[in-house]
Amino acid sequence: MQSIHILVGTTSGNTEFLAGELEIALQAEGHTTTFHDLPAIHEIPTEGLWLLCVATHGAGEYAESIVQFMEDLAQQQPNLAAVRYALVAIGDSSYDTYCQAGLDADQLLSQLGATRVADILTIDMMLDPAPETTATKWLENWQDHRGA
Ligand SMILES: Cc1cc2nc3c(=O)[nH]c(=O)nc-3n(C[C@H](O)[C@H](O)[C@H](O)COP(=O)(O)O)c2cc1C
């Protein structure tokens, strides 16, 4: 059983809903979760397992709720060597900057020393008829890694 911090990057709520579904699935497996709908750098320990769900807005920019957190990470450059993470990037493939915020978050976390434990899941809100199902299936696929 793990303690998992869920970090949400949303502007209009879709990603918060999706992250909530993932939280339910994780809790059903017996994990403890902490849900950060407005992630704050001083509230999230720089160790353990993070699950980031990050929507792209603007022209490839972070969704509102996670802008400050990402800026703080970039400025303060904490050592994230003890952090493992998985990442769901939410976007719309009609944009040239498809899921760019999620990809930028991945790059920043890895620069700071964190280790990604699963392939990034990109979710196309334009084309995917059941994003929550896609995400929960992906979650099952990296179940084994969560203990690693
Ligand atoms: C103004 C606006 C700009 C957007 N820009 C992008 C973008 O650059 N790249 C992308 O992949 N998706 C983009 N999207 C799609 C959003 O990521 C998608 O609507 C997503 O469901 C929003 O999630 P949220 O409700 O959690 O904020 C944009 C959506 C809006 C409304």
mmCIF file with all atom_site columns, C-alpha atoms and ligand atoms in Angstrom:
data_model
loop_
_atom_site.group_PDB
_atom_site.id
_atom_site.type_symbol
_atom_site.label_atom_id
_atom_site.label_alt_id
_atom_site.label_comp_id
_atom_site.label_asym_id
_atom_site.label_entity_id
_atom_site.label_seq_id
_atom_site.pdbx_PDB_ins_code
_atom_site.Cartn_x
_atom_site.Cartn_y
_atom_site.Cartn_z
_atom_site.occupancy
_atom_site.B_iso_or_equiv
_atom_site.pdbx_formal_charge
_atom_site.auth_seq_id
_atom_site.auth_comp_id
_atom_site.auth_asym_id
_atom_site.auth_atom_id
_atom_site.pdbx_PDB_model_num
ATOM   1   C CA  . MET A 1 1   ? 0.000   0.000  0.000   1.00 0.00 ? 1   MET A CA  1
ATOM   2   C CA  . GLN A 1 2   ? 1.247   3.409  -0.937  1.00 0.00 ? 2   GLN A CA  1
ATOM   3   C CA  . SER A 1 3   ? 0.668   7.002  0.017   1.00 0.00 ? 3   SER A CA  1
ATOM   4   C CA  . ILE A 1 4   ? 0.051   8.845  -3.229  1.00 0.00 ? 4   ILE A CA  1
ATOM   5   C CA  . HIS A 1 5   ? -0.142  12.574 -3.817  1.00 0.00 ? 5   HIS A CA  1
ATOM   6   C CA  . ILE A 1 6   ? -2.473  13.496 -6.670  1.00 0.00 ? 6   ILE A CA  1
ATOM   7   C CA  . LEU A 1 7   ? -1.609  16.860 -8.253  1.00 0.00 ? 7   LEU A CA  1
ATOM   8   C CA  . VAL A 1 8   ? -4.263  18.424 -10.461 1.00 0.00 ? 8   VAL A CA  1
ATOM   9   C CA  . GLY A 1 9   ? -3.784  20.982 -13.202 1.00 0.00 ? 9   GLY A CA  1
ATOM   10  C CA  . THR A 1 10  ? -7.202  22.157 -14.331 1.00 0.00 ? 10  THR A CA  1
ATOM   11  C CA  . THR A 1 11  ? -8.908  25.307 -15.536 1.00 0.00 ? 11  THR A CA  1
ATOM   12  C CA  . SER A 1 12  ? -12.447 24.218 -16.327 1.00 0.00 ? 12  SER A CA  1
ATOM   13  C CA  . GLY A 1 13  ? -12.775 21.089 -14.181 1.00 0.00 ? 13  GLY A CA  1
ATOM   14  C CA  . ASN A 1 14  ? -12.464 18.158 -16.607 1.00 0.00 ? 14  ASN A CA  1
ATOM   15  C CA  . THR A 1 15  ? -9.106  17.133 -15.208 1.00 0.00 ? 15  THR A CA  1
ATOM   16  C CA  . GLU A 1 16  ? -10.283 17.412 -11.628 1.00 0.00 ? 16  GLU A CA  1
ATOM   17  C CA  . PHE A 1 17  ? -13.100 14.994 -12.412 1.00 0.00 ? 17  PHE A CA  1
ATOM   18  C CA  . LEU A 1 18  ? -10.729 12.582 -14.124 1.00 0.00 ? 18  LEU A CA  1
ATOM   19  C CA  . ALA A 1 19  ? -8.237  12.759 -11.264 1.00 0.00 ? 19  ALA A CA  1
ATOM   20  C CA  . GLY A 1 20  ? -11.092 12.099 -8.847  1.00 0.00 ? 20  GLY A CA  1
ATOM   21  C CA  . GLU A 1 21  ? -11.923 8.896  -10.707 1.00 0.00 ? 21  GLU A CA  1
ATOM   22  C CA  . LEU A 1 22  ? -8.294  7.799  -10.457 1.00 0.00 ? 22  LEU A CA  1
ATOM   23  C CA  . GLU A 1 23  ? -8.327  8.594  -6.755  1.00 0.00 ? 23  GLU A CA  1
ATOM   24  C CA  . ILE A 1 24  ? -11.379 6.356  -6.260  1.00 0.00 ? 24  ILE A CA  1
ATOM   25  C CA  . ALA A 1 25  ? -9.618  3.520  -8.117  1.00 0.00 ? 25  ALA A CA  1
ATOM   26  C CA  . LEU A 1 26  ? -6.451  3.912  -6.029  1.00 0.00 ? 26  LEU A CA  1
ATOM   27  C CA  . GLN A 1 27  ? -8.367  4.010  -2.773  1.00 0.00 ? 27  GLN A CA  1
ATOM   28  C CA  . ALA A 1 28  ? -10.307 0.900  -3.801  1.00 0.00 ? 28  ALA A CA  1
ATOM   29  C CA  . GLU A 1 29  ? -6.937  -0.865 -3.978  1.00 0.00 ? 29  GLU A CA  1
ATOM   30  C CA  . GLY A 1 30  ? -6.199  0.247  -0.427  1.00 0.00 ? 30  GLY A CA  1
ATOM   31  C CA  . HIS A 1 31  ? -3.839  3.132  -1.159  1.00 0.00 ? 31  HIS A CA  1
ATOM   32  C CA  . THR A 1 32  ? -3.897  6.351  0.806   1.00 0.00 ? 32  THR A CA  1
ATOM   33  C CA  . THR A 1 33  ? -4.280  9.423  -1.367  1.00 0.00 ? 33  THR A CA  1
ATOM   34  C CA  . THR A 1 34  ? -3.967  13.155 -0.869  1.00 0.00 ? 34  THR A CA  1
ATOM   35  C CA  . PHE A 1 35  ? -5.759  15.233 -3.473  1.00 0.00 ? 35  PHE A CA  1
ATOM   36  C CA  . HIS A 1 36  ? -4.209  18.582 -4.385  1.00 0.00 ? 36  HIS A CA  1
ATOM   37  C CA  . ASP A 1 37  ? -6.647  20.519 -6.542  1.00 0.00 ? 37  ASP A CA  1
ATOM   38  C CA  . LEU A 1 38  ? -4.424  23.566 -6.137  1.00 0.00 ? 38  LEU A CA  1
ATOM   39  C CA  . PRO A 1 39  ? -0.946  22.088 -5.629  1.00 0.00 ? 39  PRO A CA  1
ATOM   40  C CA  . ALA A 1 40  ? 1.257   24.156 -3.317  1.00 0.00 ? 40  ALA A CA  1
ATOM   41  C CA  . ILE A 1 41  ? 4.976   23.513 -3.134  1.00 0.00 ? 41  ILE A CA  1
ATOM   42  C CA  . HIS A 1 42  ? 5.136   23.676 0.687   1.00 0.00 ? 42  HIS A CA  1
ATOM   43  C CA  . GLU A 1 43  ? 2.311   21.130 1.075   1.00 0.00 ? 43  GLU A CA  1
ATOM   44  C CA  . ILE A 1 44  ? 3.712   18.309 -1.016  1.00 0.00 ? 44  ILE A CA  1
ATOM   45  C CA  . PRO A 1 45  ? 6.611   16.250 0.341   1.00 0.00 ? 45  PRO A CA  1
ATOM   46  C CA  . THR A 1 46  ? 9.591   15.927 -1.988  1.00 0.00 ? 46  THR A CA  1
ATOM   47  C CA  . GLU A 1 47  ? 9.583   12.159 -1.665  1.00 0.00 ? 47  GLU A CA  1
ATOM   48  C CA  . GLY A 1 48  ? 7.262   9.266  -2.418  1.00 0.00 ? 48  GLY A CA  1
ATOM   49  C CA  . LEU A 1 49  ? 4.803   8.848  -5.239  1.00 0.00 ? 49  LEU A CA  1
ATOM   50  C CA  . TRP A 1 50  ? 3.082   11.631 -7.158  1.00 0.00 ? 50  TRP A CA  1
ATOM   51  C CA  . LEU A 1 51  ? 0.349   11.260 -9.740  1.00 0.00 ? 51  LEU A CA  1
ATOM   52  C CA  . LEU A 1 52  ? 0.064   14.386 -11.871 1.00 0.00 ? 52  LEU A CA  1
ATOM   53  C CA  . CYS A 1 53  ? -2.983  15.080 -14.026 1.00 0.00 ? 53  CYS A CA  1
ATOM   54  C CA  . VAL A 1 54  ? -2.221  18.158 -16.098 1.00 0.00 ? 54  VAL A CA  1
ATOM   55  C CA  . ALA A 1 55  ? -4.399  19.866 -18.689 1.00 0.00 ? 55  ALA A CA  1
ATOM   56  C CA  . THR A 1 56  ? -3.007  22.158 -21.361 1.00 0.00 ? 56  THR A CA  1
ATOM   57  C CA  . HIS A 1 57  ? -4.571  25.572 -21.919 1.00 0.00 ? 57  HIS A CA  1
ATOM   58  C CA  . GLY A 1 58  ? -3.687  28.792 -23.705 1.00 0.00 ? 58  GLY A CA  1
ATOM   59  C CA  . ALA A 1 59  ? -1.221  27.923 -26.427 1.00 0.00 ? 59  ALA A CA  1
ATOM   60  C CA  . GLY A 1 60  ? 0.491   24.998 -24.765 1.00 0.00 ? 60  GLY A CA  1
ATOM   61  C CA  . GLU A 1 61  ? 0.400   26.432 -21.250 1.00 0.00 ? 61  GLU A CA  1
ATOM   62  C CA  . TYR A 1 62  ? -0.325  24.930 -17.855 1.00 0.00 ? 62  TYR A CA  1
ATOM   63  C CA  . ALA A 1 63  ? -3.912  24.913 -16.672 1.00 0.00 ? 63  ALA A CA  1
ATOM   64  C CA  . GLU A 1 64  ? -4.593  27.520 -14.016 1.00 0.00 ? 64  GLU A CA  1
ATOM   65  C CA  . SER A 1 65  ? -4.538  25.449 -10.845 1.00 0.00 ? 65  SER A CA  1
ATOM   66  C CA  . ILE A 1 66  ? -0.971  24.226 -11.402 1.00 0.00 ? 66  ILE A CA  1
ATOM   67  C CA  . VAL A 1 67  ? 0.706   27.316 -12.867 1.00 0.00 ? 67  VAL A CA  1
ATOM   68  C CA  . GLN A 1 68  ? 2.074   28.567 -9.539  1.00 0.00 ? 68  GLN A CA  1
ATOM   69  C CA  . PHE A 1 69  ? 3.341   25.140 -8.504  1.00 0.00 ? 69  PHE A CA  1
ATOM   70  C CA  . MET A 1 70  ? 5.254   24.704 -11.745 1.00 0.00 ? 70  MET A CA  1
ATOM   71  C CA  . GLU A 1 71  ? 6.692   28.216 -11.517 1.00 0.00 ? 71  GLU A CA  1
ATOM   72  C CA  . ASP A 1 72  ? 7.795   27.523 -7.942  1.00 0.00 ? 72  ASP A CA  1
ATOM   73  C CA  . LEU A 1 73  ? 9.462   24.267 -8.974  1.00 0.00 ? 73  LEU A CA  1
ATOM   74  C CA  . ALA A 1 74  ? 11.270  25.991 -11.824 1.00 0.00 ? 74  ALA A CA  1
ATOM   75  C CA  . GLN A 1 75  ? 12.450  28.853 -9.605  1.00 0.00 ? 75  GLN A CA  1
ATOM   76  C CA  . GLN A 1 76  ? 13.268  26.999 -6.393  1.00 0.00 ? 76  GLN A CA  1
ATOM   77  C CA  . GLN A 1 77  ? 14.733  23.916 -8.093  1.00 0.00 ? 77  GLN A CA  1
ATOM   78  C CA  . PRO A 1 78  ? 14.100  21.480 -5.221  1.00 0.00 ? 78  PRO A CA  1
ATOM   79  C CA  . ASN A 1 79  ? 15.887  18.150 -5.338  1.00 0.00 ? 79  ASN A CA  1
ATOM   80  C CA  . LEU A 1 80  ? 13.246  15.611 -6.360  1.00 0.00 ? 80  LEU A CA  1
ATOM   81  C CA  . ALA A 1 81  ? 15.528  12.572 -6.412  1.00 0.00 ? 81  ALA A CA  1
ATOM   82  C CA  . ALA A 1 82  ? 13.276  10.816 -3.883  1.00 0.00 ? 82  ALA A CA  1
ATOM   83  C CA  . VAL A 1 83  ? 10.123  11.399 -5.931  1.00 0.00 ? 83  VAL A CA  1
ATOM   84  C CA  . ARG A 1 84  ? 8.601   8.829  -8.261  1.00 0.00 ? 84  ARG A CA  1
ATOM   85  C CA  . TYR A 1 85  ? 5.788   9.999  -10.472 1.00 0.00 ? 85  TYR A CA  1
ATOM   86  C CA  . ALA A 1 86  ? 3.274   9.118  -13.132 1.00 0.00 ? 86  ALA A CA  1
ATOM   87  C CA  . LEU A 1 87  ? 1.660   11.640 -15.387 1.00 0.00 ? 87  LEU A CA  1
ATOM   88  C CA  . VAL A 1 88  ? -1.594  12.042 -17.278 1.00 0.00 ? 88  VAL A CA  1
ATOM   89  C CA  . ALA A 1 89  ? -1.472  14.819 -19.873 1.00 0.00 ? 89  ALA A CA  1
ATOM   90  C CA  . ILE A 1 90  ? -4.891  16.119 -20.908 1.00 0.00 ? 90  ILE A CA  1
ATOM   91  C CA  . GLY A 1 91  ? -5.461  18.054 -24.095 1.00 0.00 ? 91  GLY A CA  1
ATOM   92  C CA  . ASP A 1 92  ? -7.213  18.350 -27.406 1.00 0.00 ? 92  ASP A CA  1
ATOM   93  C CA  . SER A 1 93  ? -5.540  17.122 -30.574 1.00 0.00 ? 93  SER A CA  1
ATOM   94  C CA  . SER A 1 94  ? -6.973  19.969 -32.632 1.00 0.00 ? 94  SER A CA  1
ATOM   95  C CA  . TYR A 1 95  ? -4.263  22.152 -31.038 1.00 0.00 ? 95  TYR A CA  1
ATOM   96  C CA  . ASP A 1 96  ? -0.701  22.190 -32.397 1.00 0.00 ? 96  ASP A CA  1
ATOM   97  C CA  . THR A 1 97  ? 0.452   22.257 -28.797 1.00 0.00 ? 97  THR A CA  1
ATOM   98  C CA  . TYR A 1 98  ? -1.303  18.988 -27.979 1.00 0.00 ? 98  TYR A CA  1
ATOM   99  C CA  . CYS A 1 99  ? -0.725  18.067 -24.318 1.00 0.00 ? 99  CYS A CA  1
ATOM   100 C CA  . GLN A 1 100 ? 2.292   20.384 -24.200 1.00 0.00 ? 100 GLN A CA  1
ATOM   101 C CA  . ALA A 1 101 ? 1.826   21.324 -20.536 1.00 0.00 ? 101 ALA A CA  1
ATOM   102 C CA  . GLY A 1 102 ? 2.000   17.684 -19.476 1.00 0.00 ? 102 GLY A CA  1
ATOM   103 C CA  . LEU A 1 103 ? 5.140   17.182 -21.546 1.00 0.00 ? 103 LEU A CA  1
ATOM   104 C CA  . ASP A 1 104 ? 6.708   20.307 -20.012 1.00 0.00 ? 104 ASP A CA  1
ATOM   105 C CA  . ALA A 1 105 ? 5.842   19.080 -16.513 1.00 0.00 ? 105 ALA A CA  1
ATOM   106 C CA  . ASP A 1 106 ? 7.508   15.756 -17.292 1.00 0.00 ? 106 ASP A CA  1
ATOM   107 C CA  . GLN A 1 107 ? 10.652  17.488 -18.491 1.00 0.00 ? 107 GLN A CA  1
ATOM   108 C CA  . LEU A 1 108 ? 10.838  19.741 -15.437 1.00 0.00 ? 108 LEU A CA  1
ATOM   109 C CA  . LEU A 1 109 ? 10.321  16.927 -12.949 1.00 0.00 ? 109 LEU A CA  1
ATOM   110 C CA  . SER A 1 110 ? 12.952  14.788 -14.593 1.00 0.00 ? 110 SER A CA  1
ATOM   111 C CA  . GLN A 1 111 ? 15.390  17.728 -14.655 1.00 0.00 ? 111 GLN A CA  1
ATOM   112 C CA  . LEU A 1 112 ? 14.883  18.027 -10.912 1.00 0.00 ? 112 LEU A CA  1
ATOM   113 C CA  . GLY A 1 113 ? 15.785  14.374 -10.444 1.00 0.00 ? 113 GLY A CA  1
ATOM   114 C CA  . ALA A 1 114 ? 12.367  12.710 -10.130 1.00 0.00 ? 114 ALA A CA  1
ATOM   115 C CA  . THR A 1 115 ? 11.839  9.295  -11.714 1.00 0.00 ? 115 THR A CA  1
ATOM   116 C CA  . ARG A 1 116 ? 8.837   8.586  -13.908 1.00 0.00 ? 116 ARG A CA  1
ATOM   117 C CA  . VAL A 1 117 ? 7.480   5.083  -13.268 1.00 0.00 ? 117 VAL A CA  1
ATOM   118 C CA  . ALA A 1 118 ? 5.097   4.694  -16.210 1.00 0.00 ? 118 ALA A CA  1
ATOM   119 C CA  . ASP A 1 119 ? 4.656   5.884  -19.760 1.00 0.00 ? 119 ASP A CA  1
ATOM   120 C CA  . ILE A 1 120 ? 2.920   9.251  -19.969 1.00 0.00 ? 120 ILE A CA  1
ATOM   121 C CA  . LEU A 1 121 ? -0.758  8.860  -20.713 1.00 0.00 ? 121 LEU A CA  1
ATOM   122 C CA  . THR A 1 122 ? -2.011  11.479 -23.155 1.00 0.00 ? 122 THR A CA  1
ATOM   123 C CA  . ILE A 1 123 ? -5.759  11.923 -23.221 1.00 0.00 ? 123 ILE A CA  1
ATOM   124 C CA  . ASP A 1 124 ? -7.412  13.545 -26.198 1.00 0.00 ? 124 ASP A CA  1
ATOM   125 C CA  . MET A 1 125 ? -10.562 15.173 -24.876 1.00 0.00 ? 125 MET A CA  1
ATOM   126 C CA  . MET A 1 126 ? -11.606 15.888 -28.449 1.00 0.00 ? 126 MET A CA  1
ATOM   127 C CA  . LEU A 1 127 ? -11.652 12.268 -29.595 1.00 0.00 ? 127 LEU A CA  1
ATOM   128 C CA  . ASP A 1 128 ? -11.748 9.998  -26.566 1.00 0.00 ? 128 ASP A CA  1
ATOM   129 C CA  . PRO A 1 129 ? -15.369 9.084  -25.779 1.00 0.00 ? 129 PRO A CA  1
ATOM   130 C CA  . ALA A 1 130 ? -14.469 7.747  -22.317 1.00 0.00 ? 130 ALA A CA  1
ATOM   131 C CA  . PRO A 1 131 ? -11.411 9.497  -20.859 1.00 0.00 ? 131 PRO A CA  1
ATOM   132 C CA  . GLU A 1 132 ? -11.987 8.154  -17.338 1.00 0.00 ? 132 GLU A CA  1
ATOM   133 C CA  . THR A 1 133 ? -12.039 4.567  -18.620 1.00 0.00 ? 133 THR A CA  1
ATOM   134 C CA  . THR A 1 134 ? -8.848  5.181  -20.587 1.00 0.00 ? 134 THR A CA  1
ATOM   135 C CA  . ALA A 1 135 ? -7.189  6.585  -17.491 1.00 0.00 ? 135 ALA A CA  1
ATOM   136 C CA  . THR A 1 136 ? -8.268  3.834  -15.105 1.00 0.00 ? 136 THR A CA  1
ATOM   137 C CA  . LYS A 1 137 ? -7.052  1.162  -17.552 1.00 0.00 ? 137 LYS A CA  1
ATOM   138 C CA  . TRP A 1 138 ? -3.680  2.894  -17.741 1.00 0.00 ? 138 TRP A CA  1
ATOM   139 C CA  . LEU A 1 139 ? -3.601  2.955  -13.953 1.00 0.00 ? 139 LEU A CA  1
ATOM   140 C CA  . GLU A 1 140 ? -4.022  -0.817 -13.843 1.00 0.00 ? 140 GLU A CA  1
ATOM   141 C CA  . ASN A 1 141 ? -1.105  -1.192 -16.264 1.00 0.00 ? 141 ASN A CA  1
ATOM   142 C CA  . TRP A 1 142 ? 1.413   0.487  -14.009 1.00 0.00 ? 142 TRP A CA  1
ATOM   143 C CA  . GLN A 1 143 ? 0.090   -1.089 -10.824 1.00 0.00 ? 143 GLN A CA  1
ATOM   144 C CA  . ASP A 1 144 ? 3.180   -3.278 -10.532 1.00 0.00 ? 144 ASP A CA  1
ATOM   145 C CA  . HIS A 1 145 ? 5.481   -0.253 -10.663 1.00 0.00 ? 145 HIS A CA  1
ATOM   146 C CA  . ARG A 1 146 ? 3.827   1.455  -7.754  1.00 0.00 ? 146 ARG A CA  1
ATOM   147 C CA  . GLY A 1 147 ? 5.617   -0.762 -5.306  1.00 0.00 ? 147 GLY A CA  1
ATOM   148 C CA  . ALA A 1 148 ? 8.972   -0.309 -7.018  1.00 0.00 ? 148 ALA A CA  1
HETATM 149 C C1  . LIG B 2 .   ? -8.763  28.287 -24.361 1.00 0.00 ? 1   LIG B C1  1
HETATM 150 C C2  . LIG B 2 .   ? -8.322  26.846 -24.471 1.00 0.00 ? 1   LIG B C2  1
HETATM 151 C C3  . LIG B 2 .   ? -7.027  26.585 -24.887 1.00 0.00 ? 1   LIG B C3  1
HETATM 152 C C4  . LIG B 2 .   ? -6.591  25.251 -25.014 1.00 0.00 ? 1   LIG B C4  1
HETATM 153 N N1  . LIG B 2 .   ? -5.301  24.999 -25.454 1.00 0.00 ? 1   LIG B N1  1
HETATM 154 C C5  . LIG B 2 .   ? -4.901  23.732 -25.607 1.00 0.00 ? 1   LIG B C5  1
HETATM 155 C C6  . LIG B 2 .   ? -3.583  23.451 -26.076 1.00 0.00 ? 1   LIG B C6  1
HETATM 156 O O1  . LIG B 2 .   ? -2.773  24.329 -26.351 1.00 0.00 ? 1   LIG B O1  1
HETATM 157 N N2  . LIG B 2 .   ? -3.218  22.143 -26.203 1.00 0.00 ? 1   LIG B N2  1
HETATM 158 C C7  . LIG B 2 .   ? -4.062  21.115 -25.902 1.00 0.00 ? 1   LIG B C7  1
HETATM 159 O O2  . LIG B 2 .   ? -3.671  19.949 -26.044 1.00 0.00 ? 1   LIG B O2  1
HETATM 160 N N3  . LIG B 2 .   ? -5.317  21.354 -25.432 1.00 0.00 ? 1   LIG B N3  1
HETATM 161 C C8  . LIG B 2 .   ? -5.758  22.627 -25.290 1.00 0.00 ? 1   LIG B C8  1
HETATM 162 N N4  . LIG B 2 .   ? -7.023  22.878 -24.829 1.00 0.00 ? 1   LIG B N4  1
HETATM 163 C C9  . LIG B 2 .   ? -7.921  21.745 -24.520 1.00 0.00 ? 1   LIG B C9  1
HETATM 164 C C10 . LIG B 2 .   ? -8.014  21.468 -23.030 1.00 0.00 ? 1   LIG B C10 1
HETATM 165 O O3  . LIG B 2 .   ? -6.825  20.862 -22.552 1.00 0.00 ? 1   LIG B O3  1
HETATM 166 C C11 . LIG B 2 .   ? -9.203  20.538 -22.796 1.00 0.00 ? 1   LIG B C11 1
HETATM 167 O O4  . LIG B 2 .   ? -10.391 21.250 -23.058 1.00 0.00 ? 1   LIG B O4  1
HETATM 168 C C12 . LIG B 2 .   ? -9.255  19.982 -21.393 1.00 0.00 ? 1   LIG B C12 1
HETATM 169 O O5  . LIG B 2 .   ? -10.380 19.136 -21.279 1.00 0.00 ? 1   LIG B O5  1
HETATM 170 C C13 . LIG B 2 .   ? -9.330  21.066 -20.357 1.00 0.00 ? 1   LIG B C13 1
HETATM 171 O O6  . LIG B 2 .   ? -9.229  20.478 -19.094 1.00 0.00 ? 1   LIG B O6  1
HETATM 172 P P1  . LIG B 2 .   ? -9.740  21.206 -17.778 1.00 0.00 ? 1   LIG B P1  1
HETATM 173 O O7  . LIG B 2 .   ? -11.272 21.254 -17.872 1.00 0.00 ? 1   LIG B O7  1
HETATM 174 O O8  . LIG B 2 .   ? -9.305  20.320 -16.687 1.00 0.00 ? 1   LIG B O8  1
HETATM 175 O O9  . LIG B 2 .   ? -9.153  22.554 -17.700 1.00 0.00 ? 1   LIG B O9  1
HETATM 176 C C14 . LIG B 2 .   ? -7.470  24.193 -24.705 1.00 0.00 ? 1   LIG B C14 1
HETATM 177 C C15 . LIG B 2 .   ? -8.779  24.487 -24.252 1.00 0.00 ? 1   LIG B C15 1
HETATM 178 C C16 . LIG B 2 .   ? -9.197  25.784 -24.143 1.00 0.00 ? 1   LIG B C16 1
HETATM 179 C C17 . LIG B 2 .   ? -10.613 26.056 -23.672 1.00 0.00 ? 1   LIG B C17 1
#
